[in-house]
Amino acid sequence: MTDDIAVEVIAAERLELVPLEVAHAEEMAGVLGDPALHVFTGGEPESPEELRARYARWEAGAPEPGTTWCNWVLRERDGGRLVGTVQATVTGAGAEVAWVVGTAWQGRGYAGEAARALVGWLRPRVRTVVAHVHPGHAASAAVARSAGLVPTGEVHDGEVRWESPAG
């Protein structure tokens, strides 16, 4: 089923989800540069060089057969600025999704809008959509709920598994 997945531009109300490219690294280093973005996920902000290397690996694709990495930057439609990313790792009939919006753009509903657009794009392509959310991250739980995911009560590596209902 992953052979049918090809990353493309996804239009949302105020955002465009644009396929991620190495060329986005410089601007994204600024967007993702706040250490507060790493409170729940760990790590620290990456330099433009580190992001270029990461984005090059992502562009090359997943090394595991049957796995497709899908990555987008979030671009504001009115100003053209990049504000965050969304991603989906597709394996078989399922996709695991994640999102991040830069601190300067949080509180505007961008993460929810992007997650809804991503899940809507994935739904005809996969049977299950999953996200893992830290139990203390209320904003990310709200994004998952907004995208139609529900908590399963299952915890993996300290994060709650959220899943699209069957149907």
mmCIF file of N, CA, C and O in Angstrom, residues 36 39-41 132-142 155 157-162:
data_model
loop_
_atom_site.group_PDB
_atom_site.id
_atom_site.type_symbol
_atom_site.label_atom_id
_atom_site.label_comp_id
_atom_site.label_asym_id
_atom_site.label_seq_id
_atom_site.Cartn_x
_atom_site.Cartn_y
_atom_site.Cartn_z
ATOM 1 N N ALA A 36 12.303 25.550 23.935
ATOM 2 C CA ALA A 36 11.013 25.157 24.530
ATOM 3 C C ALA A 36 10.281 24.130 23.675
ATOM 4 O O ALA A 36 9.458 23.369 24.189
ATOM 5 N N VAL A 39 10.808 20.445 25.057
ATOM 6 C CA VAL A 39 10.489 20.070 26.436
ATOM 7 C C VAL A 39 9.894 18.666 26.507
ATOM 8 O O VAL A 39 10.274 17.872 27.359
ATOM 9 N N PHE A 40 8.977 18.338 25.606
ATOM 10 C CA PHE A 40 8.306 17.040 25.657
ATOM 11 C C PHE A 40 8.981 15.974 24.809
ATOM 12 O O PHE A 40 8.772 14.791 25.025
ATOM 13 N N THR A 41 9.777 16.381 23.837
ATOM 14 C CA THR A 41 10.375 15.413 22.920
ATOM 15 C C THR A 41 11.857 15.162 23.183
ATOM 16 O O THR A 41 12.418 14.203 22.658
ATOM 17 N N HIS A 132 1.574 9.731 18.772
ATOM 18 C CA HIS A 132 1.974 9.512 20.163
ATOM 19 C C HIS A 132 2.176 10.881 20.803
ATOM 20 O O HIS A 132 2.923 11.709 20.267
ATOM 21 N N VAL A 133 1.495 11.102 21.930
ATOM 22 C CA VAL A 133 1.476 12.416 22.578
ATOM 23 C C VAL A 133 1.862 12.256 24.047
ATOM 24 O O VAL A 133 1.296 11.412 24.756
ATOM 25 N N HIS A 134 2.777 13.082 24.501
ATOM 26 C CA HIS A 134 3.162 13.084 25.912
ATOM 27 C C HIS A 134 1.928 13.423 26.749
ATOM 28 O O HIS A 134 1.187 14.352 26.414
ATOM 29 N N PRO A 135 1.684 12.686 27.833
ATOM 30 C CA PRO A 135 0.468 12.914 28.619
ATOM 31 C C PRO A 135 0.370 14.307 29.239
ATOM 32 O O PRO A 135 -0.724 14.773 29.550
ATOM 33 N N GLY A 136 1.486 14.997 29.387
ATOM 34 C CA GLY A 136 1.459 16.351 29.930
ATOM 35 C C GLY A 136 1.344 17.444 28.885
ATOM 36 O O GLY A 136 1.310 18.632 29.221
ATOM 37 N N HIS A 137 1.286 17.074 27.628
ATOM 38 C CA HIS A 137 1.266 18.066 26.540
ATOM 39 C C HIS A 137 -0.174 18.292 26.075
ATOM 40 O O HIS A 137 -0.625 17.742 25.076
ATOM 41 N N ALA A 138 -0.880 19.134 26.812
ATOM 42 C CA ALA A 138 -2.299 19.393 26.540
ATOM 43 C C ALA A 138 -2.522 19.969 25.145
ATOM 44 O O ALA A 138 -3.500 19.616 24.472
ATOM 45 N N ALA A 139 -1.643 20.845 24.694
ATOM 46 C CA ALA A 139 -1.825 21.453 23.370
ATOM 47 C C ALA A 139 -1.729 20.403 22.273
ATOM 48 O O ALA A 139 -2.521 20.412 21.323
ATOM 49 N N SER A 140 -0.783 19.490 22.393
ATOM 50 C CA SER A 140 -0.638 18.447 21.376
ATOM 51 C C SER A 140 -1.808 17.470 21.427
ATOM 52 O O SER A 140 -2.268 16.982 20.382
ATOM 53 N N ALA A 141 -2.318 17.187 22.623
ATOM 54 C CA ALA A 141 -3.512 16.338 22.736
ATOM 55 C C ALA A 141 -4.700 17.014 22.052
ATOM 56 O O ALA A 141 -5.490 16.348 21.370
ATOM 57 N N ALA A 142 -4.812 18.324 22.186
ATOM 58 C CA ALA A 142 -5.900 19.057 21.523
ATOM 59 C C ALA A 142 -5.753 18.975 20.006
ATOM 60 O O ALA A 142 -6.752 18.866 19.285
ATOM 61 N N VAL A 155 0.222 3.269 26.469
ATOM 62 C CA VAL A 155 1.372 4.155 26.643
ATOM 63 C C VAL A 155 2.619 3.442 26.124
ATOM 64 O O VAL A 155 2.867 2.286 26.448
ATOM 65 N N ASP A 157 6.815 4.285 25.515
ATOM 66 C CA ASP A 157 7.923 5.219 25.765
ATOM 67 C C ASP A 157 7.431 6.513 26.421
ATOM 68 O O ASP A 157 7.875 7.609 26.075
ATOM 69 N N GLY A 158 6.473 6.386 27.343
ATOM 70 C CA GLY A 158 5.978 7.534 28.091
ATOM 71 C C GLY A 158 4.968 8.387 27.348
ATOM 72 O O GLY A 158 4.552 9.427 27.865
ATOM 73 N N GLU A 159 4.561 7.985 26.152
ATOM 74 C CA GLU A 159 3.586 8.765 25.382
ATOM 75 C C GLU A 159 2.317 7.951 25.153
ATOM 76 O O GLU A 159 2.370 6.729 24.977
ATOM 77 N N VAL A 160 1.196 8.648 25.139
ATOM 78 C CA VAL A 160 -0.100 8.016 24.918
ATOM 79 C C VAL A 160 -0.318 7.831 23.418
ATOM 80 O O VAL A 160 -0.069 8.745 22.623
ATOM 81 N N ARG A 161 -0.779 6.655 23.051
ATOM 82 C CA ARG A 161 -1.106 6.367 21.647
ATOM 83 C C ARG A 161 -2.507 6.904 21.340
ATOM 84 O O ARG A 161 -3.470 6.589 22.039
ATOM 85 N N TRP A 162 -2.589 7.735 20.336
ATOM 86 C CA TRP A 162 -3.842 8.266 19.805
ATOM 87 C C TRP A 162 -4.044 7.606 18.452
ATOM 88 O O TRP A 162 -3.083 7.396 17.708
#
